[in-house]
Short mmCIF file of C-alpha atoms in Angstrom, two decimals:
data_model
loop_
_atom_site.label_atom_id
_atom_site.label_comp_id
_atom_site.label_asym_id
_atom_site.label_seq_id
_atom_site.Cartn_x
_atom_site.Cartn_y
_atom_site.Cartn_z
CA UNK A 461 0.00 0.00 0.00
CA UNK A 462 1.20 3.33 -0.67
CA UNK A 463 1.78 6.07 2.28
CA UNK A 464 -1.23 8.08 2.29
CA UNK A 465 1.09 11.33 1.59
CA UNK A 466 2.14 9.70 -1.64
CA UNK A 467 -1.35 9.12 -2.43
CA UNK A 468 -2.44 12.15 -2.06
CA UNK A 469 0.16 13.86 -4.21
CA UNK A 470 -0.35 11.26 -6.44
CA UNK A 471 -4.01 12.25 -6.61
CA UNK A 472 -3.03 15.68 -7.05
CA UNK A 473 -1.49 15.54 -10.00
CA UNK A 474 -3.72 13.79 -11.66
CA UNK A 475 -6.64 15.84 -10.98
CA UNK A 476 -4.29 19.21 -12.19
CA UNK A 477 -3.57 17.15 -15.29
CA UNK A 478 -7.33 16.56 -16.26
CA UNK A 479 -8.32 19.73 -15.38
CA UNK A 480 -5.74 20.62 -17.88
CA UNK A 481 -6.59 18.40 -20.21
CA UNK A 482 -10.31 19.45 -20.24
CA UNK A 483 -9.61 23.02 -20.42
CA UNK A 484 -7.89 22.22 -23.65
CA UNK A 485 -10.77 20.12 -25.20
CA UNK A 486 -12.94 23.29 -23.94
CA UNK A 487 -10.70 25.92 -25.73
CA UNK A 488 -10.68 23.56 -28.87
CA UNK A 489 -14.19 22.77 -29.07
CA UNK A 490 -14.86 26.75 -28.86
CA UNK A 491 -12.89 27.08 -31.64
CA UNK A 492 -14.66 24.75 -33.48
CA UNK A 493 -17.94 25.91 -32.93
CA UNK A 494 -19.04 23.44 -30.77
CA UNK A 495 -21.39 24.64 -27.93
CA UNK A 496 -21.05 23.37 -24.49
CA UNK A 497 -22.85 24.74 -20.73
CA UNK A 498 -20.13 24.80 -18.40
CA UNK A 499 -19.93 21.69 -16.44
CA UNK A 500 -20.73 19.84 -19.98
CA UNK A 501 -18.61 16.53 -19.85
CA UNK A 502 -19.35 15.74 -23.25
CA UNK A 503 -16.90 17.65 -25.27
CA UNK A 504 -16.72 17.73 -29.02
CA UNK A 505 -13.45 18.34 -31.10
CA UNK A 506 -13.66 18.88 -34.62
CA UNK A 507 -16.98 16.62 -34.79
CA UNK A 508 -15.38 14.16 -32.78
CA UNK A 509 -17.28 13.97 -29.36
CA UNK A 510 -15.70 12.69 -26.21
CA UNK A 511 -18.22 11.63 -23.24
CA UNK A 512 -15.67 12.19 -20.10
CA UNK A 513 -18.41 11.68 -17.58
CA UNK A 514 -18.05 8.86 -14.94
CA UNK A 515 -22.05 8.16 -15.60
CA UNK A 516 -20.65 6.68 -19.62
CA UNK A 517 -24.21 6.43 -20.06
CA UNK A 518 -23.33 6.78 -23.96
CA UNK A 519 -21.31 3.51 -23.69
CA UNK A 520 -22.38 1.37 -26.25
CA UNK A 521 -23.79 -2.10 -24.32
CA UNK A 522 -25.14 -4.83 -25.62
CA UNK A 523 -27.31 -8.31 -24.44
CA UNK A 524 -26.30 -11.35 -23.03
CA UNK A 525 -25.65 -14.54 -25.80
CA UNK A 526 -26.37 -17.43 -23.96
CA UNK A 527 -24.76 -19.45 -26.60
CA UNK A 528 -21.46 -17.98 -26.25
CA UNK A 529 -22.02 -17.04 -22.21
CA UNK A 530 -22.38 -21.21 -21.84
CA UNK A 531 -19.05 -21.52 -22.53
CA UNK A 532 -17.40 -19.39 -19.82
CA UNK A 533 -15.66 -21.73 -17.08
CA UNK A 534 -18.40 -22.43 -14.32
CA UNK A 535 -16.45 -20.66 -11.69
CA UNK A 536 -16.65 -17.22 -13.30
CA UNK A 537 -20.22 -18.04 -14.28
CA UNK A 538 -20.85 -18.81 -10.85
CA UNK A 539 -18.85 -15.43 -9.89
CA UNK A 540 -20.93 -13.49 -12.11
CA UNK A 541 -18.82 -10.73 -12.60
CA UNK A 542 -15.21 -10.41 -15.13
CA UNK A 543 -12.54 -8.73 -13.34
CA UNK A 544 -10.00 -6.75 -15.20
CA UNK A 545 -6.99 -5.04 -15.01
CA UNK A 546 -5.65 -2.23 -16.98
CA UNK A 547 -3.40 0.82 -16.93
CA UNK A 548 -4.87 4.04 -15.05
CA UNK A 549 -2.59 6.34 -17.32
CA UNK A 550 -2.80 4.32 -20.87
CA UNK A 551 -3.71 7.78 -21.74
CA UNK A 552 -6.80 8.84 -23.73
CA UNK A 553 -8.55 7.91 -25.78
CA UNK A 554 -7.57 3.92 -24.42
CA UNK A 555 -7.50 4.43 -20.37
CA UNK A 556 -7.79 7.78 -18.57
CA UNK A 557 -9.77 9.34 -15.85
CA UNK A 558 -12.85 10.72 -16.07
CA UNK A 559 -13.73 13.98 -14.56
CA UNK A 560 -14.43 12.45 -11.00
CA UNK A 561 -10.73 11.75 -10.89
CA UNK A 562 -12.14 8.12 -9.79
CA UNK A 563 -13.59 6.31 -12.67
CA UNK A 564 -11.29 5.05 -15.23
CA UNK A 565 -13.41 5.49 -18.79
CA UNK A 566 -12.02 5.08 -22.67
CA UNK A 567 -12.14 2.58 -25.38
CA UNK A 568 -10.53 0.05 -23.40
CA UNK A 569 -13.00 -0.28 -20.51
CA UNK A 570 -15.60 0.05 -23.05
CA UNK A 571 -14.51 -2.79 -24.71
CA UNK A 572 -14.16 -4.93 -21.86
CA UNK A 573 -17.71 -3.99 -20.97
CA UNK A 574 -18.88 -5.37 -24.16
CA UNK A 575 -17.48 -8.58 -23.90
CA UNK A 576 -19.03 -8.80 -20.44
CA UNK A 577 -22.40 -7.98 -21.46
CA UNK A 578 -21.92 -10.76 -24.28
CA UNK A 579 -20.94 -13.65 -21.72
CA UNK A 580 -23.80 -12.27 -19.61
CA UNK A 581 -21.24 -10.66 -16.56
CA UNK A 582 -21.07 -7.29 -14.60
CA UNK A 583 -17.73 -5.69 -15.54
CA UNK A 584 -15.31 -5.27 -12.79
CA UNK A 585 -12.20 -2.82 -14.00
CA UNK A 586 -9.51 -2.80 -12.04
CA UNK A 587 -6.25 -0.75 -12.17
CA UNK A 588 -2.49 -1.15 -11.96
CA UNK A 589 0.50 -0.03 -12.64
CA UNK A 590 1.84 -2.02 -16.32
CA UNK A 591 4.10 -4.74 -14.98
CA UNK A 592 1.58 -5.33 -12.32
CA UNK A 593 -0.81 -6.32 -14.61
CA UNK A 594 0.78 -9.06 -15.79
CA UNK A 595 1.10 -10.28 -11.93
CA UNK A 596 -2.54 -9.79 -11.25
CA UNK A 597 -3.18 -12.44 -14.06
CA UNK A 598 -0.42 -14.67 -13.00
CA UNK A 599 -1.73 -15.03 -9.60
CA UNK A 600 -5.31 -15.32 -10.49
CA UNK A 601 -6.39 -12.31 -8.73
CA UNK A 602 -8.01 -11.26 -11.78
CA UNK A 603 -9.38 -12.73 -15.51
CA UNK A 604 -8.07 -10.31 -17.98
CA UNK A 605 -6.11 -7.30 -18.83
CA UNK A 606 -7.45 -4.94 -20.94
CA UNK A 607 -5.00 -2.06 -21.95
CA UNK A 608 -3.55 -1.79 -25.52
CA UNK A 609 -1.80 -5.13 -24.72
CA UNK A 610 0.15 -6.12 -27.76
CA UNK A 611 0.71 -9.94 -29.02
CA UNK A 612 4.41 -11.07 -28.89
CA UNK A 613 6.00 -14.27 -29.41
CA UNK A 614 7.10 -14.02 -25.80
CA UNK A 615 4.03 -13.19 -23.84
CA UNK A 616 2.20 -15.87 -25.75
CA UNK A 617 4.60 -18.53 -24.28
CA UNK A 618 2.72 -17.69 -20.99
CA UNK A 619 -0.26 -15.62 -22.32
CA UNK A 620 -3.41 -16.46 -24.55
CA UNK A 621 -4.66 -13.65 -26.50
CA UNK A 622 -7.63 -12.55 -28.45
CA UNK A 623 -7.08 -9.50 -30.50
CA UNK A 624 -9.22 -6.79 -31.11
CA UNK A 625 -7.47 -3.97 -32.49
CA UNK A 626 -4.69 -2.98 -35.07
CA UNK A 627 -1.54 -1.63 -33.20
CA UNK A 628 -0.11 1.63 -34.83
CA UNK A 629 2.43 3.61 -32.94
CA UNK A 630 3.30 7.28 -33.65
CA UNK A 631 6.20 9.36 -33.35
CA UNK A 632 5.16 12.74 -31.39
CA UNK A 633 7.24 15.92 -31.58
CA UNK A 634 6.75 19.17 -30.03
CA UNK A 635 4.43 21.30 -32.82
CA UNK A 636 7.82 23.79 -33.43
CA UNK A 637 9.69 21.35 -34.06
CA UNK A 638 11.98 21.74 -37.19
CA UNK A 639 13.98 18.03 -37.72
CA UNK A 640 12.05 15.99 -40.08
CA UNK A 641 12.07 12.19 -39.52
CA UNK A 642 12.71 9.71 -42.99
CA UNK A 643 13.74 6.68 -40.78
CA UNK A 644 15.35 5.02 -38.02
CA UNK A 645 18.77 6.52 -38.40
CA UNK A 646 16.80 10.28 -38.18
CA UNK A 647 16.20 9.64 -34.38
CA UNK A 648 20.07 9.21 -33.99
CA UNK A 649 21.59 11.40 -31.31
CA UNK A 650 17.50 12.68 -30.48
CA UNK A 651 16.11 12.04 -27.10
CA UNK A 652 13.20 10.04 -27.74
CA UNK A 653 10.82 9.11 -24.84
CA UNK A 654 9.03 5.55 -24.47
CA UNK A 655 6.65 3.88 -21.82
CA UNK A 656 9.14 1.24 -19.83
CA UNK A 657 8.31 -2.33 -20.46
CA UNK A 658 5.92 -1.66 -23.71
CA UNK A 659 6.73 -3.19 -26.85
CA UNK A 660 7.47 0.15 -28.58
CA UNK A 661 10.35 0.44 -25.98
CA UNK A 662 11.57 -3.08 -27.73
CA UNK A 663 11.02 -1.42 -31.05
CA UNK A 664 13.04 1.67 -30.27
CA UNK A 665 16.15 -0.19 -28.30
CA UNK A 666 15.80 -2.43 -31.70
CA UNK A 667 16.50 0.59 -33.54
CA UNK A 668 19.38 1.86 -31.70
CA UNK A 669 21.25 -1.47 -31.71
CA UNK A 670 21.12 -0.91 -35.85
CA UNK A 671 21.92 2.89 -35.27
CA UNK A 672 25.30 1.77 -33.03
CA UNK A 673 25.95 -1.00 -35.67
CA UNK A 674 26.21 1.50 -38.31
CA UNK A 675 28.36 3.84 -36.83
CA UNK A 676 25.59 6.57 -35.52
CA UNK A 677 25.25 8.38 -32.40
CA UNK A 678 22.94 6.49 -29.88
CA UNK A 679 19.60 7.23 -29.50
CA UNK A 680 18.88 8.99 -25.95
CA UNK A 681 16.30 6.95 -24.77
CA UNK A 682 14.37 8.29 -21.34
CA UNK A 683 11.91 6.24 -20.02
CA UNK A 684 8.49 7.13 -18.86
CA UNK A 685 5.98 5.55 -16.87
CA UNK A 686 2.98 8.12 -17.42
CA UNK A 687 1.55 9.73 -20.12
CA UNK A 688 0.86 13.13 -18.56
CA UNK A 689 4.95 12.93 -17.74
CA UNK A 690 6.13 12.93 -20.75
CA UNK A 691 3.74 15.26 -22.45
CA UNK A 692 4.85 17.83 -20.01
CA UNK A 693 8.53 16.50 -21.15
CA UNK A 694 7.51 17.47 -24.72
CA UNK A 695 5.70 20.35 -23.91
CA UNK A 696 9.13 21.70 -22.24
CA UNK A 697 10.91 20.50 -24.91
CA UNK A 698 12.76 18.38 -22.55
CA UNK A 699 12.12 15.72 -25.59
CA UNK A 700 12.87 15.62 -28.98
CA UNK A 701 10.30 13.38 -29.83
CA UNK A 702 7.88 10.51 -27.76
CA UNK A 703 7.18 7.49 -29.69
CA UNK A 704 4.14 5.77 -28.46
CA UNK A 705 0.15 4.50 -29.14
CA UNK A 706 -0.73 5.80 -32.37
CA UNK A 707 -4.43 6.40 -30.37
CA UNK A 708 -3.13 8.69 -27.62
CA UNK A 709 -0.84 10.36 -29.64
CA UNK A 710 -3.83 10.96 -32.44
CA UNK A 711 -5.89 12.52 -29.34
CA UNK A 712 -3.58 14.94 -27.72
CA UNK A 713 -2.53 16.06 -30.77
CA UNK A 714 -6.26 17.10 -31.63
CA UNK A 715 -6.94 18.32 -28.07
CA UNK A 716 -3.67 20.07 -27.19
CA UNK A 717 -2.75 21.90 -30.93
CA UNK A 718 1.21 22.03 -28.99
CA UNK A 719 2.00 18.13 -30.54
CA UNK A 720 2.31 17.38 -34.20
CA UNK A 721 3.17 13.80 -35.45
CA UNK A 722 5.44 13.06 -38.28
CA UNK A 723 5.55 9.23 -38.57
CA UNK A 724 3.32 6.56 -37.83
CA UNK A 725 4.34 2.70 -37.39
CA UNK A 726 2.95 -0.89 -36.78
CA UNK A 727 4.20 -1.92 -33.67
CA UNK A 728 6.30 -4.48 -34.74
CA UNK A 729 8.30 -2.25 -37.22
CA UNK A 730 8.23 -3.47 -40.44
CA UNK A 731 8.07 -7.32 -38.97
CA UNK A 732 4.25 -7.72 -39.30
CA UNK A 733 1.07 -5.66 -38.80
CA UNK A 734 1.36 -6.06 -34.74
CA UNK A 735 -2.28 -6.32 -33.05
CA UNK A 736 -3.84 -5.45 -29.90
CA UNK A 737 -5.46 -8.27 -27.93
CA UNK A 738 -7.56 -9.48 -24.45
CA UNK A 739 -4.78 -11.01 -22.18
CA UNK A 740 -5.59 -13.80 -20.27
CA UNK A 741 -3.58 -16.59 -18.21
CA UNK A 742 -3.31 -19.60 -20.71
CA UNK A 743 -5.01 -22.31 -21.02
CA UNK A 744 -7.65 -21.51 -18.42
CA UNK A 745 -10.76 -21.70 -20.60
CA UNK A 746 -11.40 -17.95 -20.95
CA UNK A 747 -9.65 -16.77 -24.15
CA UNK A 748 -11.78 -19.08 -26.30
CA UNK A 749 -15.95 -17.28 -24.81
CA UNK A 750 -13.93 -13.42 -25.07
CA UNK A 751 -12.74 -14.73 -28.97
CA UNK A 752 -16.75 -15.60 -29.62
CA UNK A 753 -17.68 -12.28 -27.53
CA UNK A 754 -15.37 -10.12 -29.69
CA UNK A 755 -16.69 -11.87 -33.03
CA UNK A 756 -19.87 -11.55 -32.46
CA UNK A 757 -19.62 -8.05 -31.37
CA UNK A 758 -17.96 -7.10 -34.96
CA UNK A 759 -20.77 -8.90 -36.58
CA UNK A 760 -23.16 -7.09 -35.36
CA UNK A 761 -21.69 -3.78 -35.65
CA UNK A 762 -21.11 -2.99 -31.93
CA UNK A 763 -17.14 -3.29 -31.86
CA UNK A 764 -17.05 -0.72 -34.94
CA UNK A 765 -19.66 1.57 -32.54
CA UNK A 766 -16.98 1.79 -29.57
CA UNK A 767 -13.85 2.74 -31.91
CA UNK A 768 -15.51 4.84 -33.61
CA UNK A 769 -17.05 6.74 -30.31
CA UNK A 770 -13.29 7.44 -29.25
CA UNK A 771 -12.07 8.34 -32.74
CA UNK A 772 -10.56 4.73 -33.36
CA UNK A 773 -11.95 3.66 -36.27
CA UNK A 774 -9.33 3.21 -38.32
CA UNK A 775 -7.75 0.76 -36.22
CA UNK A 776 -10.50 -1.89 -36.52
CA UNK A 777 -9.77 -5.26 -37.38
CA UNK A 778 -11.73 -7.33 -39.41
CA UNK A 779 -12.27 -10.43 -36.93
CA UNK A 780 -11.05 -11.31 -33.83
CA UNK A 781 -8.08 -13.74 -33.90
CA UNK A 782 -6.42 -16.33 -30.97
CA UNK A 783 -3.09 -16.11 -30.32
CA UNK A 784 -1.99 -15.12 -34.10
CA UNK A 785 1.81 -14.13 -34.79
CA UNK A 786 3.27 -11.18 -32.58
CA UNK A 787 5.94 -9.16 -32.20
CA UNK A 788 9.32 -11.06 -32.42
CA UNK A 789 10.83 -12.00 -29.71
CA UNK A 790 14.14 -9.92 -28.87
CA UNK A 791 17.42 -10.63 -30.28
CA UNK A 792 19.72 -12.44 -27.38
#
């Protein structure tokens, strides 16, 4: 547990960063010409709108499929509720705050909600820091994480997965920013910043171990653990660049007008087209109901409903796949 001090600071921040954060989607949906009372917590942003209520009662839901519900092990059935774990500060659109500072809303939750509905459970959404995640679902404490999870080769040794999402990355700069990027050897000598322990951190050392092999000044790689962290890095230009979810990067650039992006990447490089996916302990009988739950909802058109409420469309996949090829593993 932490100290209560620490949570309280902790709290702090986060509550100066939304109120930040809304004040920009405010100014920007002024500009627009998009009318909002004060206290509005829907916000719209270039006829994009963005419900950042706790209430979500704009959350697309859907029924119970008894068919598909049948087949969720007895134990959760008898439970009645899916518990999972994601990231607090994924970042929005995926896994933010809402404006109670308490409810964790965005396209993730919503689509673990859906595939509750579908296997006929009450959602329980949990949060964590990233690499704690992974030890809720090791020790059982909870069925699933949900939080722009990418497949790898690795994780699946331990993992099942059930995808859900294309995973684009993008490279954020500061909006002034002048150097231009053509490839991996144009972030040589830059100070780039990366979530610790993601796979666009694997993607990035990747590239600098070609950069060094070459002859080129290392890439200055600073690690970050929360979004609002380094966008106050990049708003300070104490980064050249950040290279992370094409999603969040896509959404402060739209809300903020201080970010521009200049490249865009799957997130296994030029390996594959990397996906995002429902993590769950293997082999425990889950991964196989959330597959049906997430093909089902694309058939019937309410998967395309939630990307498209946060402004994800483009990232939709066409069907929902089981463990399919991931990122590589890295080189020894």
């Amino acid at each position: 547990m932490r100290p209560l001090t620490v949570f309280r600071a902790a709290r702090a921040r986060r509550a100066v960063v939304l109120t930040a954060a809304l004040t920009t989607l405010a100014l920007v949906a002024g500009a627009c010409g998009a009318g909002s009372e004060p206290g509005n917590e829907v916000r719209s942003v270039n006829g994009q709108s963005f419900d950042l209520s706790p209430q979500q009662s704009t959350r697309v839901r859907a029924d119970k499929v008894d068919s598909i519900a049948a087949q969720v092990p007895a134990a959760l059935r008898n439970r009645g509720t899916l518990i999972v774990t994601g990231s607090a500060d994924s970042g929005a659109p995926l896994r933010f705050y809402a404006t109670d500072d308490r409810t964790v809303i965005g396209s993730e939750v919503d689509v673990a909600a859906l595939v509750a509905d579908i296997l006929g459970l009450k959602l329980e959404a949990r949060t964590a820091d990233w690499a704690q995640n992974f030890v809720a679902v090791d020790s059982g404490a909870v069925d699933a994480f949900v939080s722009n999870v990418t497949v790898t080769e690795e994780r699946k040794e331990k993992y099942d997965f059930a995808t859900y999402r294309l995973d684009n990355l993008a490279l954020e700069v500061p909006k002034d920013s002048t150097w231009r990027y053509a490839d991996r050897k144009s972030l040589a000598g830059r100070r780039i910043g990366v979530g610790s322990g993601t796979n666009q951190e694997q993607l990035l050392v990747q590239w600098d171990q070609q950069n060094r092999a070459e002859g080129l000044p290392k890439i200055d790689i600073a690690y970050y653990q929360k979004t609002a962290d380094y966008y106050l890095a990049l708003a300070s230009h104490r980064l050249d660049g950040m290279l992370g979810p094409n999603p969040t990067a896509t959404y402060h650039v739209a809300t903020s007008g201080q970010t521009k992006i200049v490249a865009t990447f799957s997130g296994a490089g030029t390996a594959l087209q990397a996906e995002i996916a429902v993590l769950t302990r293997k082999d425990n009988g889950l991964i196989g109901p959330v597959n049906r739950a997430l093909q089902y909802a694309i058939a019937h058109g309410l998967y395309r409903k939630v990307l498209d409420r946060w402004g994800l469309g483009t990232e939709a996949v066409q069907q929902s796949r089981i463990n399919p090829p991931g990122l590589p593993k890295r080189s020894a």
